[in-house]
Short mmCIF file of C-alpha atoms in Angstrom, two decimals:
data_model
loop_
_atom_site.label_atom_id
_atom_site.label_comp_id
_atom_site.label_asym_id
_atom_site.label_seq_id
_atom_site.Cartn_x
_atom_site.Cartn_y
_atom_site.Cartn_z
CA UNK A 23 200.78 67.86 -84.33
CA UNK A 24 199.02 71.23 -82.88
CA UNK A 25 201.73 73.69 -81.96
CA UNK A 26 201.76 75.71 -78.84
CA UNK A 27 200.94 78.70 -80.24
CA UNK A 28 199.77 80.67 -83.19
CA UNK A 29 201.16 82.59 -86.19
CA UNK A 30 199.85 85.64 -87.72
CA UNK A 31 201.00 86.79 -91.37
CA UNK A 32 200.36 88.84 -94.48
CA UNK A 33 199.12 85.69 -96.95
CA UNK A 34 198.11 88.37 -99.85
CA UNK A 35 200.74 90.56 -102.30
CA UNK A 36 202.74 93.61 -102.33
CA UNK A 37 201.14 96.31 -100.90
CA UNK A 38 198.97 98.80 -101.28
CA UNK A 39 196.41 96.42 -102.93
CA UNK A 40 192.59 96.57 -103.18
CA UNK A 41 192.42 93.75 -100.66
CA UNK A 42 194.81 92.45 -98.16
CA UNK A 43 194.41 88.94 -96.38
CA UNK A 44 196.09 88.56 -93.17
CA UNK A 45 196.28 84.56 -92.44
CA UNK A 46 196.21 83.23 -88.83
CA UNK A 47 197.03 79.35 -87.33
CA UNK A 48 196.90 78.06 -84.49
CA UNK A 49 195.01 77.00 -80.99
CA UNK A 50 194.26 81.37 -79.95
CA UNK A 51 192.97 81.76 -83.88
CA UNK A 52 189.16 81.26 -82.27
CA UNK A 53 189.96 83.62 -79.32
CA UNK A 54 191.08 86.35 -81.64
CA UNK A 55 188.16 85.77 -84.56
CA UNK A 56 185.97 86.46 -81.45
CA UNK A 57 187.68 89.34 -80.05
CA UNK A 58 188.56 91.29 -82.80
CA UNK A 59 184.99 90.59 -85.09
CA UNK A 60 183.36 91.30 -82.01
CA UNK A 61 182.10 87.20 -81.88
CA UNK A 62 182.43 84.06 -82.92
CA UNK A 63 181.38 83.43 -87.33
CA UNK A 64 180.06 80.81 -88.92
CA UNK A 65 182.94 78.36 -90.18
CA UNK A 66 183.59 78.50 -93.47
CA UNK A 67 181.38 81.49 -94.26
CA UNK A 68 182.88 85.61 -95.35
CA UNK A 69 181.05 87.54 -92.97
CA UNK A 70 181.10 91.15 -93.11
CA UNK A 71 182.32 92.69 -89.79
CA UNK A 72 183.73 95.79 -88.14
CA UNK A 73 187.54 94.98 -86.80
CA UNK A 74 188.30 96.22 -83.29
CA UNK A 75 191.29 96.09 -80.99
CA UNK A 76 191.09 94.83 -77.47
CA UNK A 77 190.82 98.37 -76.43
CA UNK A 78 187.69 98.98 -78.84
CA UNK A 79 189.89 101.18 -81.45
CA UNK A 80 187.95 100.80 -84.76
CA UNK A 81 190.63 98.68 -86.96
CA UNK A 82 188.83 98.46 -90.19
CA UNK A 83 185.97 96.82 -91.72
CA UNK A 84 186.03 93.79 -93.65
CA UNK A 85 185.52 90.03 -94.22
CA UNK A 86 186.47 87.31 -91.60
CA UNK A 87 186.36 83.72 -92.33
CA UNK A 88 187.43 80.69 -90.11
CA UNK A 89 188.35 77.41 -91.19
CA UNK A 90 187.43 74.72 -88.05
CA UNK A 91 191.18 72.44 -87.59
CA UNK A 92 191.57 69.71 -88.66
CA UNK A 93 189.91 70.89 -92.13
CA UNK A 94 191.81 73.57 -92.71
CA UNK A 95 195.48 74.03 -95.00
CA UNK A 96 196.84 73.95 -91.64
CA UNK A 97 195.24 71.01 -90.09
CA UNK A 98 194.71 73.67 -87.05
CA UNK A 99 192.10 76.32 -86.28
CA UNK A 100 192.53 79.04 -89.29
CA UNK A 101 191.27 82.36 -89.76
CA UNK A 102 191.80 84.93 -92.62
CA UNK A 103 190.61 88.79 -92.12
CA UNK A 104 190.24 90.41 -95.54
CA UNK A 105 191.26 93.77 -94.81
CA UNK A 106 191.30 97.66 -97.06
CA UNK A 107 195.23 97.10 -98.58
CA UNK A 108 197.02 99.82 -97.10
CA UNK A 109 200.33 99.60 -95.63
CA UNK A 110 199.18 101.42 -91.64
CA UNK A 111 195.53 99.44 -92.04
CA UNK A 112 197.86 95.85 -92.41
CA UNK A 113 200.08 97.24 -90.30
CA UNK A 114 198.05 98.27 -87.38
CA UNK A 115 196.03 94.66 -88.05
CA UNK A 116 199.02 92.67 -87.70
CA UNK A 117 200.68 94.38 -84.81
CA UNK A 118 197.27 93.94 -82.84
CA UNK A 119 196.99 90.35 -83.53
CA UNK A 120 201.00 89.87 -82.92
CA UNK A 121 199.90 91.57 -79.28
CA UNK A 122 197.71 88.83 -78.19
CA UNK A 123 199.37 86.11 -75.97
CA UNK A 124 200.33 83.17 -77.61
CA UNK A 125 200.52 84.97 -81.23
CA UNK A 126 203.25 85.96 -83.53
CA UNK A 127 204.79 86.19 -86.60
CA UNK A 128 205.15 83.92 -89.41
CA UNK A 129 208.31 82.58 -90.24
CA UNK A 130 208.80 81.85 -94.31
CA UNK A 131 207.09 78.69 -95.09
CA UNK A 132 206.07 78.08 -91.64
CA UNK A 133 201.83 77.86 -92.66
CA UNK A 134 202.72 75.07 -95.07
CA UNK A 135 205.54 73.23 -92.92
CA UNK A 136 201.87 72.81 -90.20
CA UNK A 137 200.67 71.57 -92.56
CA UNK A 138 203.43 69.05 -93.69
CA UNK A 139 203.62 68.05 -90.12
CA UNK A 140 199.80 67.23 -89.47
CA UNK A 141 199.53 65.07 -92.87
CA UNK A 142 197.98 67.98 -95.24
CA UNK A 143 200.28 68.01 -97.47
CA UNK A 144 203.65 65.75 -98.18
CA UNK A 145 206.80 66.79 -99.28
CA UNK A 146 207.02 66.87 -103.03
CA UNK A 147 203.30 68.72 -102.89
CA UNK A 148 204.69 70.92 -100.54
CA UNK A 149 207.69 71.75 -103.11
CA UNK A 150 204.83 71.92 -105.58
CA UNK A 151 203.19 74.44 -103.85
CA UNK A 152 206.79 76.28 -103.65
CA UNK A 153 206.29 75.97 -107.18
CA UNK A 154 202.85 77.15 -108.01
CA UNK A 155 203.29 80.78 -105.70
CA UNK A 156 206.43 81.58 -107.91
CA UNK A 157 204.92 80.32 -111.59
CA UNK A 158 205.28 82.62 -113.95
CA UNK A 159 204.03 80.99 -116.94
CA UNK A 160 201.23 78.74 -118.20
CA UNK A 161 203.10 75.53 -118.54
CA UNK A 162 204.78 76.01 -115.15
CA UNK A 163 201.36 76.72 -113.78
CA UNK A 164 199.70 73.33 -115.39
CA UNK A 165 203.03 71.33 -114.14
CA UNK A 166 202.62 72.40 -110.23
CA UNK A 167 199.24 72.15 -109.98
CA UNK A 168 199.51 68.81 -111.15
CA UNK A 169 202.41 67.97 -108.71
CA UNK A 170 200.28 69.84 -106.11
CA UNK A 171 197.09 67.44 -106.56
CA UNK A 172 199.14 64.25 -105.79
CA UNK A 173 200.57 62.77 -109.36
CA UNK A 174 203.86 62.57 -108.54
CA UNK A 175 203.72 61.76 -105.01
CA UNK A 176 200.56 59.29 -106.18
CA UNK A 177 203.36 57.29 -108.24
CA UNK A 178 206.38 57.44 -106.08
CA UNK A 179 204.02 55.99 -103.31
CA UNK A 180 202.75 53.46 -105.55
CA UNK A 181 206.61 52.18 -106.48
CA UNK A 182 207.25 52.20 -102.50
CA UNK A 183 203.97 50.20 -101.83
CA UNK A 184 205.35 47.77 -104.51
CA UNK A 185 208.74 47.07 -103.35
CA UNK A 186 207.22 46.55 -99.32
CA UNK A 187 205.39 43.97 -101.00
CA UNK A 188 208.05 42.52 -102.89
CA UNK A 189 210.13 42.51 -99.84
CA UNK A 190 207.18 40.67 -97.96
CA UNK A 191 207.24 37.93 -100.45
CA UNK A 192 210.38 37.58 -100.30
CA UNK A 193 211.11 36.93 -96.53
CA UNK A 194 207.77 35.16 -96.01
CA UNK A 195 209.39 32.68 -98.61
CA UNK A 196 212.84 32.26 -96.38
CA UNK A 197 211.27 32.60 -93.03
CA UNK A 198 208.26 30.19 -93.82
CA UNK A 199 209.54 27.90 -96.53
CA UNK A 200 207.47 25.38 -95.36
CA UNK A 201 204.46 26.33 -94.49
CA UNK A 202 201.31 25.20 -96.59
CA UNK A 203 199.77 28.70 -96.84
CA UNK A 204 202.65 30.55 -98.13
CA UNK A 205 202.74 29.86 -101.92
CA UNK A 206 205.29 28.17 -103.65
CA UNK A 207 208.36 30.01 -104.76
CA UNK A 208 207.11 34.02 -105.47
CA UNK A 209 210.75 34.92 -106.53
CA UNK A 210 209.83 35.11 -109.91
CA UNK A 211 207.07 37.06 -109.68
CA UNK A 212 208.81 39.35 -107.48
CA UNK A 213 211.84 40.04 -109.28
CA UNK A 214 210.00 40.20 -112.61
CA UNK A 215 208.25 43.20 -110.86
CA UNK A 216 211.61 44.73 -109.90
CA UNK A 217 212.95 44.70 -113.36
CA UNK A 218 210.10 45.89 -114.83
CA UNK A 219 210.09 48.89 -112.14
CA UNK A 220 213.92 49.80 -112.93
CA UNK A 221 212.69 49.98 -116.48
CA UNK A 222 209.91 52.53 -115.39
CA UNK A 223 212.10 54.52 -112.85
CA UNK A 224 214.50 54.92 -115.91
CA UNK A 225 212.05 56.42 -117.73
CA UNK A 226 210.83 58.57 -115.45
CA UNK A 227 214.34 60.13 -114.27
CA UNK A 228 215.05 60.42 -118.30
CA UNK A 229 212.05 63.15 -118.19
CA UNK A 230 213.84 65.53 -116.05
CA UNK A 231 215.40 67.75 -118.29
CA UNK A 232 212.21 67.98 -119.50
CA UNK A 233 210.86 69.23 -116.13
CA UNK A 234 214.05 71.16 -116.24
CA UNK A 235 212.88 73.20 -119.61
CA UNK A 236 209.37 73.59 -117.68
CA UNK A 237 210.36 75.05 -114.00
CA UNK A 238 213.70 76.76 -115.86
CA UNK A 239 213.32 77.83 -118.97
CA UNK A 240 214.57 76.47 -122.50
CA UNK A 241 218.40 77.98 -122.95
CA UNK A 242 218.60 79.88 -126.25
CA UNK A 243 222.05 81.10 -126.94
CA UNK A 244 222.97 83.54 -129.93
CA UNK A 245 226.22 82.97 -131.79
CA UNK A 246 227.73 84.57 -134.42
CA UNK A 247 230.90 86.50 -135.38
CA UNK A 248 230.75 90.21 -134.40
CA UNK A 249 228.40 92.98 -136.35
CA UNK A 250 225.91 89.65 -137.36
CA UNK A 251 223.58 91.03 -135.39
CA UNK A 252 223.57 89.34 -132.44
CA UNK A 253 222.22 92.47 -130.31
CA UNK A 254 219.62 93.31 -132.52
CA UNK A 255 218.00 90.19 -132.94
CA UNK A 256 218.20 90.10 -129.57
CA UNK A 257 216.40 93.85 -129.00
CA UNK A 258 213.65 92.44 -131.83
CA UNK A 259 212.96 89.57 -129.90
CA UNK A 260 212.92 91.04 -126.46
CA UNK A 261 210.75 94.00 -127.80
CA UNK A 262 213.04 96.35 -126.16
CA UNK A 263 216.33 98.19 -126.39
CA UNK A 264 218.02 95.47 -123.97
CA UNK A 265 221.34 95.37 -125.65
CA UNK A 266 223.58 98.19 -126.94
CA UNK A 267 223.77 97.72 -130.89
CA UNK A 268 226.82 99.69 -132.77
CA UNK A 269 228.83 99.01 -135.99
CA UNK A 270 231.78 98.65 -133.15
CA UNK A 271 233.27 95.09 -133.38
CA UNK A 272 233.06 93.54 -129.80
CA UNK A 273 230.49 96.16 -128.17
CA UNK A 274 228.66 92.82 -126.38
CA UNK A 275 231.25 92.09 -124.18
CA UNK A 276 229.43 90.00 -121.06
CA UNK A 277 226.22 87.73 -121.64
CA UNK A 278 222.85 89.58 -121.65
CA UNK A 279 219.75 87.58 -120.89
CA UNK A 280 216.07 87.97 -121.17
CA UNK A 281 213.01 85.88 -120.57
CA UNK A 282 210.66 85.41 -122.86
CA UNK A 283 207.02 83.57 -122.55
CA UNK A 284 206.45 81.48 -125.96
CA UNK A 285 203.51 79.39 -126.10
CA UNK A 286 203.07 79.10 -122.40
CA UNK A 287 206.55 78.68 -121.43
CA UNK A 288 209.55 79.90 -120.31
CA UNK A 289 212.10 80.57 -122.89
CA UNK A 290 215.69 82.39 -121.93
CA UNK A 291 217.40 84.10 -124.25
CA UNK A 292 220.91 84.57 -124.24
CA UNK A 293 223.28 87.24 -126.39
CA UNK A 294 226.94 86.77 -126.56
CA UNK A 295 230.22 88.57 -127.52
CA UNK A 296 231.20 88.43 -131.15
CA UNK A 297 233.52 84.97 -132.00
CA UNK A 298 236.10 85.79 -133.76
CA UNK A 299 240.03 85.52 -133.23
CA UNK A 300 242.72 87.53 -131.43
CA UNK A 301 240.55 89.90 -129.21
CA UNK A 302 241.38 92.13 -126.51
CA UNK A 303 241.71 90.66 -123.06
CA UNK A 304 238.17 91.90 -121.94
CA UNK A 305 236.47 90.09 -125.19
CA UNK A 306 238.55 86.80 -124.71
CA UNK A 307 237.05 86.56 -121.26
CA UNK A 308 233.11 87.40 -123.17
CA UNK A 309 234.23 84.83 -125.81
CA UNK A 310 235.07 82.10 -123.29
CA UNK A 311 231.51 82.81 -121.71
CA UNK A 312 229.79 82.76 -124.52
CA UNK A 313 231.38 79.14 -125.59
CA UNK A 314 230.37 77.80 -122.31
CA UNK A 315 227.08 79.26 -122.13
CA UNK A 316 226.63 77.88 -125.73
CA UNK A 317 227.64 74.34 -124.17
CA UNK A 318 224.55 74.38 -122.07
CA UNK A 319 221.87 75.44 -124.01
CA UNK A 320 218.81 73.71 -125.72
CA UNK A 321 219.31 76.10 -129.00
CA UNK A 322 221.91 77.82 -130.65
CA UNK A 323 220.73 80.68 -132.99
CA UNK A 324 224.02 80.94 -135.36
CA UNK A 325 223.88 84.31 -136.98
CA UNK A 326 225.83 85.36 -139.76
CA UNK A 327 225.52 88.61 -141.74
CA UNK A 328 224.16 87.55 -145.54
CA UNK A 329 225.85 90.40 -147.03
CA UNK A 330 229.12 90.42 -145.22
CA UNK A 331 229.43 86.79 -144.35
CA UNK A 332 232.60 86.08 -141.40
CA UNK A 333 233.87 83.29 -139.93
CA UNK A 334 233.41 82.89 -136.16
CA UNK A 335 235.27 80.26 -135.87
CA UNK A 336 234.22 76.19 -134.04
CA UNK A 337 230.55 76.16 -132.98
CA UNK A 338 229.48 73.42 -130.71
CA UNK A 339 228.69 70.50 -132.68
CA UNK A 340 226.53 68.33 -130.41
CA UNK A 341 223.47 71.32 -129.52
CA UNK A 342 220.92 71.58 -131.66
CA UNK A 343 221.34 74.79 -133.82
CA UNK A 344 219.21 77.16 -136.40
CA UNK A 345 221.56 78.92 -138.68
CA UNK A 346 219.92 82.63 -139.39
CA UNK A 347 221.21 84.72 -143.01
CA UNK A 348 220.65 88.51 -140.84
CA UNK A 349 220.32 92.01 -142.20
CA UNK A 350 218.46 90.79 -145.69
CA UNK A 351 217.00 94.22 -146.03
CA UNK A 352 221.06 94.59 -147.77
CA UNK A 353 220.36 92.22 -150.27
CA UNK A 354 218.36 90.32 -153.48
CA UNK A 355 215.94 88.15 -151.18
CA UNK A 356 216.77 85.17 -153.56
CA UNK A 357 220.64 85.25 -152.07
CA UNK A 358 219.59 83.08 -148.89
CA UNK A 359 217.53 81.02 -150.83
CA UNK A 360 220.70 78.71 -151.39
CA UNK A 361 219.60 76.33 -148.51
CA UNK A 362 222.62 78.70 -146.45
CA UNK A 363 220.31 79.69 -143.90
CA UNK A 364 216.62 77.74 -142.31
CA UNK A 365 216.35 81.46 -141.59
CA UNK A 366 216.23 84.78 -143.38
CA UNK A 367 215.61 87.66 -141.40
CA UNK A 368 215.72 91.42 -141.20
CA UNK A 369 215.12 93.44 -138.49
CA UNK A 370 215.07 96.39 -139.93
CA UNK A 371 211.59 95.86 -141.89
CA UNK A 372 210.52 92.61 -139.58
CA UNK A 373 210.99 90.30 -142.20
CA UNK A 374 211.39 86.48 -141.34
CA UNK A 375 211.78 87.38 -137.32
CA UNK A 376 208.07 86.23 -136.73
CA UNK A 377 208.60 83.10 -138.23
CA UNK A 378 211.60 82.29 -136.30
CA UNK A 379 209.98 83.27 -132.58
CA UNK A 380 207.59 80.52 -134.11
CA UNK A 381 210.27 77.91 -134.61
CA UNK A 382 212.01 78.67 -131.77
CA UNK A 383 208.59 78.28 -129.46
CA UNK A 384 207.70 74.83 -131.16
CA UNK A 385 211.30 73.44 -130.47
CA UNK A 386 210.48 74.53 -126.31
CA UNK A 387 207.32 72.70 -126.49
CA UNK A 388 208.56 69.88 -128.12
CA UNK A 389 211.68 69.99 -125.54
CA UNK A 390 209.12 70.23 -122.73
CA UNK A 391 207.05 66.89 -124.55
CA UNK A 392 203.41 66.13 -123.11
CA UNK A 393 202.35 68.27 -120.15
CA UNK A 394 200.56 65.62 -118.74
CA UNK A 395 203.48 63.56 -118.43
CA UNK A 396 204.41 63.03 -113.92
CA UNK A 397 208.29 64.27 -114.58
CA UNK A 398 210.40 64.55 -111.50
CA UNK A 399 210.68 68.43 -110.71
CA UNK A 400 213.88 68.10 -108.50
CA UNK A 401 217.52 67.38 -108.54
CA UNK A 402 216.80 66.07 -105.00
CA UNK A 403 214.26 63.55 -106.60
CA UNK A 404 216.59 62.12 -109.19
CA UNK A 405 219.30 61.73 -106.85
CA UNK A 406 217.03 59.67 -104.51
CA UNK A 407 215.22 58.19 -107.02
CA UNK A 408 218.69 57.10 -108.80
CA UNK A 409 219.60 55.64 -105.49
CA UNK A 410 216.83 53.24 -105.55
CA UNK A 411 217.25 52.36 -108.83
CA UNK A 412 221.22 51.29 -107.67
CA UNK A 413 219.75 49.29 -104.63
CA UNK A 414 217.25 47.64 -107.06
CA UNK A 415 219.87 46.33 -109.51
CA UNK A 416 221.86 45.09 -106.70
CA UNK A 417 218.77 43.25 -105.41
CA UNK A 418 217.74 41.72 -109.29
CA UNK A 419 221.15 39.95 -108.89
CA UNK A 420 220.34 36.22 -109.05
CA UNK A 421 223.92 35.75 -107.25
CA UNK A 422 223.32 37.32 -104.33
CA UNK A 423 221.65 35.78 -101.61
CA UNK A 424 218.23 35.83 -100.93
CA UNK A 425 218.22 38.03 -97.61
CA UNK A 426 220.96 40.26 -98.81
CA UNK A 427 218.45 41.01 -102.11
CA UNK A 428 215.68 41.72 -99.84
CA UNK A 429 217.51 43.88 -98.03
CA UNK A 430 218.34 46.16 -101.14
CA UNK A 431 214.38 45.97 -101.52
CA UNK A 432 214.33 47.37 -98.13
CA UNK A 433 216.62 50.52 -98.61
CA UNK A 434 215.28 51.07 -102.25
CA UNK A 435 211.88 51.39 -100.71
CA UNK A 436 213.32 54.06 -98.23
CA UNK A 437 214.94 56.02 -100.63
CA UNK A 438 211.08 56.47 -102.05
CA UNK A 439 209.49 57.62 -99.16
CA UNK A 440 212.41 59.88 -98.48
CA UNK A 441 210.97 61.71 -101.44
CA UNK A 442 207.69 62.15 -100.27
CA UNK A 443 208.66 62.76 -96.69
CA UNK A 444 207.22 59.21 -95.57
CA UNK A 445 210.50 58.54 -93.86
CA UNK A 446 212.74 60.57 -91.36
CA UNK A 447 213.58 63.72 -93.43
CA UNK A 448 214.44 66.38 -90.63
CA UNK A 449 217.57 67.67 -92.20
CA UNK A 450 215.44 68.52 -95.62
CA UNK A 451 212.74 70.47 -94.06
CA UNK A 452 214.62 73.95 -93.15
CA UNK A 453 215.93 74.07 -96.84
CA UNK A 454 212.34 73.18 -98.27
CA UNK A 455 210.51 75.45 -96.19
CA UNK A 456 213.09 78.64 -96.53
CA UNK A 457 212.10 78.68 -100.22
CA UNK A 458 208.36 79.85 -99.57
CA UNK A 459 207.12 83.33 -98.53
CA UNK A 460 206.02 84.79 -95.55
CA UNK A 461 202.28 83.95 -95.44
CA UNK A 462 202.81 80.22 -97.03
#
């Protein structure tokens, strides 16, 4: 599909920058590559030209390159201008370009929704792409380019391709029973196959929370009763003054977060009110946060002070937990070495907080398991991809007729290529597309 007309955009970052690349699609991208560089370049090629307006108004100097359609991102005729990055040269670039007929403005996402449409990219490596512009860490950079290159549309495709030929066998077997060249009785071939591919969907959907950890972060919530400091482990492990830190019980009142980057991924970290009982209406409502946000997370840190130990009261029984002996610098060393505490740490002189960043970084990775797994990076994926997995149990059912099980093959095998966009998808695409940039 070649649209009508063309779109101009900003494709580089924030401005002012070194170098600013203004991105243009579309059937007029020649026309304006030979009006503005003063002629045609050769494709593919940075060529080092003086930018003029219509009128002859010197724009600014700088590299043009074109990109012949269909091999382009686009799958149209595509032309960057790498321009000086200051805000009236990209200004004055764009509005010129904007002025031609047939030219305007990018709409968010719209450079990589041409692309969707003329076969450049599908779906999921579209939301991959999504993916890659806003990565902000290594792991999350290794996991979309991965998704971007094909592996996880590669092996949804490859499930799809399976069940159309499953579904095949199957009717060729009721329509042409008789017939010498269709082979005798396939069923159990077939729904061996099926079984053994609800076994590897299962799999697959059980890696999500892994994919979760990856594109999310891995939740780490601090616990503890008030004065274990909470807020300064908190400030140590931030490496800045994020949290107010007093000898006043209840001073953390609402959650606090932070991001932290720990061995290539995305770690959150979470401090909480104090636990303890009877508090003032304001620190029942922090409490009752901090419970649920302790609920959801993939750590709890439960502090207690090792000098002044308090009870805070039920801790959630079913996350996985560290319990941390604080403010050591108050006491004989030897006091946490009761097996109390995995951790012993100080703030005040450093001690121990090192080692438990460590531990705390190994538990993410191991959370995140093997980045080379293909993990489903969507909610939308696991609901379609739990949907097929429903319409293939219903078609492994020995009871049911055969038509009626090939039939479930059928709407299995569309609930896969609904994930990669290889069936009708319209209502998706505004809500896909909406998530990139302008320029993408």
């Amino acid at each position: 599909m070649i649209s009508g007309d063309s779109i101009v955009a900003l494709s580089s970052g924030r401005l002012p920058a070194g170098v600013a690349v203004l991105r243009i699609s579309g059937p007029r991208t020649r026309f304006v590559v030979e009006t503005i560089a003063g002629g045609m370049v050769m494709a593919r090629a940075a060529v080092l030209r003086r930018f003029r307006a219509p009128d002859g108004t010197v724009l600014d100097n700088g590299l043009v390159l074109f990109f012949p359609g269909p091999a382009s991102f686009t799958g149209e005729d595509v032309a960057e201008f790498h321009v000086h990055g200051g805000r009236a040269v990209v200004a004055r670039m764009l509005e010129t370009i904007a002025d031609f007929d047939g030219v305007r403005h990018a709409e968010p996402g719209e450079f990589t929704r041409r692309a969707f449409f003329n076969g450049k990219v599908d779906l999921v490596e579209t939301e991959a792409l999504a993916d890659l512009v806003n990565a902000e860490t290594e792991a999350q950079r290794r996991f979309a380019i991965q998704n971007a290159g094909g592996a996880q549309s590669a092996l949804y495709l490859g499930w799809r391709r399976r069940l159309i030929h499953a579904r095949a066998m199957i009717e060729a077997e009721i329509d042409f029973a008789e017939e010498d060249d269709v082979p005798g009785s396939v069923s159990d071939t077939v729904w061996s196959d099926v079984r053994s591919m609800i076994s590897e969907i299962d799999r697959h959907i059980a890696g999500f929370h892994a994919a979760e950890i990856i594109r999310d972060g891995f939740e780490v919530v601090i616990l503890g009763a008030p004065n274990a400091g909470k807020s300064s482990l908190f400030n140590a492990l931030a490496r800045r003054d994020a949290a107010i830190v007093t000898d006043e019980p209840g001073t953390t009142r609402d959650l606090l977060e932070v991001v932290l980057d720990l061995r290539g991924l995305r770690v959150r970290l979470t401090d909480t009110a104090g636990l303890r009982e009877a508090p003032g209406k304001i620190e029942a409502i922090g409490i009752e946060k901090a419970r649920a946000k302790a609920d959801r997370a993939d750590l709890l840190l439960l502090l207690e002070d090792a000098a002044d130990p308090k009870d805070a009261g039920p801790l959630p029984m079913s996350t996985p937990a560290l319990r941390v002996g604080t403010k050591l610098d108050l006491l004989d060393r030897r006091a946490t070495q009761d097996g109390r505490y995995e951790f012993g740490i100080s703030v005040v002189d450093g001690t121990g907080v090192d080692g438990l960043l460590a531990e705390i970084g190994r538990r993410a990775a191991e959370a995140a398991g093997d980045s080379g797994d293909v993990l489903p990076s969507r909610l939308r994926h696991v609901e379609l991809l739990d949907a097929a997995n429903r319409h293939l149990h219903r078609a492994a059912d020995e009871r049911m007729p055969q038509e009626l099980r090939a039939e479930e093959l059928r709407l299995a095998a569309d609930r896969l290529g609904r994930i990669v966009g290889a069936v009708e998808v319209e209502d998706l695409l505004d809500v896909i597309f909406s998530q990139f940039c302008i320029g993408k």
